[in-house]
């Protein structure tokens, strides 16, 4: 990797343990991404200046590394910390302006040969994988490759879709009430004289459908044997209904049929409440 060999050779005397080599590698990835190291420690100093090199005391503590970076053309400070936990090295990168934190866990033995610390050609293992992890997990989001950001966004969308499906499949969950889509029904005007039952009451059918333009008794279809103008026995005398007029009977025709009424002769004991 161009530039890493020069950096490692320059600071090879300070590399005394495998985690030192990993910190050197991550530092070079920060430099390639457009950042410059301004010093070590958490607090800024008067002699801070942007440089591609590591500060003189960068490896003074082998259990905790603390380095500060700034963009090549900006003043936002990034604080990089690395903590040794058993056989791993945990990196945290925090932006001073947004307080956004990213992290990366590196298994030291997967990427550094502890027996070859002074030989650059043999000290690092699987550098492509480590470089990918630094760029996609540790660097600030705006500096990550676009494909990786798209992949993470797609993964979030998939998680959201799975969550919605889980909610929809929950038998105890009350479903959402969605408003009716499409055109609304053609509700009649409540002030219209034929608003209620307009299809039957409007003789001209202006409310749409219904309406009786002509008398069904004069429509040309075969008429029934009932003619209201001839009268209804025991109800209406003949001529009470004009010939051809519309007439709605107010009771069943022929309800007073000749013959005995079935209620004329009640059964024996009809008024006995215990029957």
Coordinates of N, CA, C and O in Angstrom, one line a residue, residues 17 28 42 53 55 63 66 69 89 93-94 103 105 108 122 132 146 176 182 199 204 224 242 249 251 260:
X17 N 4.7 -3.8 20.0 CA 3.7 -4.8 20.3 C 2.7 -4.8 19.1 O 2.7 -3.8 18.3
X28 N -2.8 5.5 9.0 CA -2.6 5.7 7.5 C -3.9 5.8 6.8 O -4.0 6.5 5.8
X42 N -6.3 14.1 24.6 CA -7.7 14.6 24.4 C -7.8 16.1 24.2 O -8.8 16.5 23.6
X53 N 2.4 12.6 9.8 CA 3.1 11.8 10.7 C 2.4 11.6 12.0 O 1.6 12.4 12.4
X55 N 2.5 11.8 16.1 CA 3.3 12.5 17.1 C 4.3 11.7 17.8 O 4.2 10.4 17.9
X63 N -1.9 0.5 26.4 CA -3.3 0.0 26.6 C -4.3 1.0 26.1 O -5.5 0.6 25.9
X66 N -4.6 7.7 22.1 CA -5.5 8.8 21.9 C -4.8 9.8 20.9 O -3.8 10.3 21.2
X69 N -7.4 14.4 15.1 CA -7.2 14.6 13.6 C -8.1 15.8 13.2 O -9.1 16.1 13.9
X89 N -8.6 -4.9 19.7 CA -8.4 -3.4 19.8 C -9.7 -2.7 19.4 O -10.1 -2.9 18.3
X93 N -14.2 6.8 17.3 CA -13.9 8.0 16.6 C -15.1 9.0 16.8 O -16.2 8.7 16.4
X94 N -14.8 10.1 17.5 CA -15.9 11.1 17.8 C -15.6 12.4 17.2 O -14.4 13.0 17.2
X103 N -17.4 3.3 15.7 CA -16.5 2.4 16.4 C -16.2 1.2 15.5 O -16.8 0.9 14.5
X105 N -14.1 -2.8 16.0 CA -13.4 -3.8 16.8 C -12.5 -4.6 15.9 O -13.0 -5.2 14.9
X108 N -6.7 -8.5 16.8 CA -5.3 -8.2 16.4 C -4.6 -9.3 15.7 O -3.9 -9.1 14.7
X122 N 6.0 -8.6 6.1 CA 5.4 -9.7 6.7 C 4.5 -9.4 8.0 O 3.8 -10.2 8.5
X132 N -11.1 -2.1 4.4 CA -12.5 -2.0 4.2 C -13.3 -1.7 5.5 O -14.2 -0.9 5.5
X146 N -20.1 5.7 -1.1 CA -21.6 5.8 -1.4 C -22.3 4.5 -1.4 O -23.4 4.3 -0.9
X176 N -54.7 -0.2 11.7 CA -54.8 1.2 11.4 C -56.1 1.4 10.6 O -56.5 0.6 9.8
X182 N -60.5 7.0 -3.2 CA -61.3 7.1 -4.4 C -62.5 8.1 -4.2 O -62.5 8.9 -3.3
X199 N -86.3 7.9 -5.0 CA -86.5 7.0 -6.1 C -88.0 6.6 -6.2 O -88.5 6.4 -7.3
X204 N -90.8 12.3 -11.3 CA -90.1 12.5 -12.6 C -88.7 11.8 -12.6 O -88.0 12.0 -13.5
X224 N -104.0 -7.0 -13.4 CA -104.5 -8.1 -12.6 C -106.1 -7.9 -12.5 O -106.6 -7.0 -13.0
X242 N -111.9 6.8 -8.2 CA -112.1 7.2 -9.6 C -111.4 6.2 -10.5 O -110.4 5.6 -10.2
X249 N -104.0 0.1 -1.6 CA -104.9 -0.5 -0.6 C -104.3 -0.4 0.7 O -103.1 -0.6 0.9
X251 N -105.1 -2.2 3.2 CA -105.3 -3.5 3.9 C -105.4 -4.6 2.9 O -105.6 -4.3 1.7
X260 N -117.7 -18.6 7.9 CA -117.6 -18.4 9.3 C -116.1 -18.0 9.7 O -115.2 -18.3 9.0

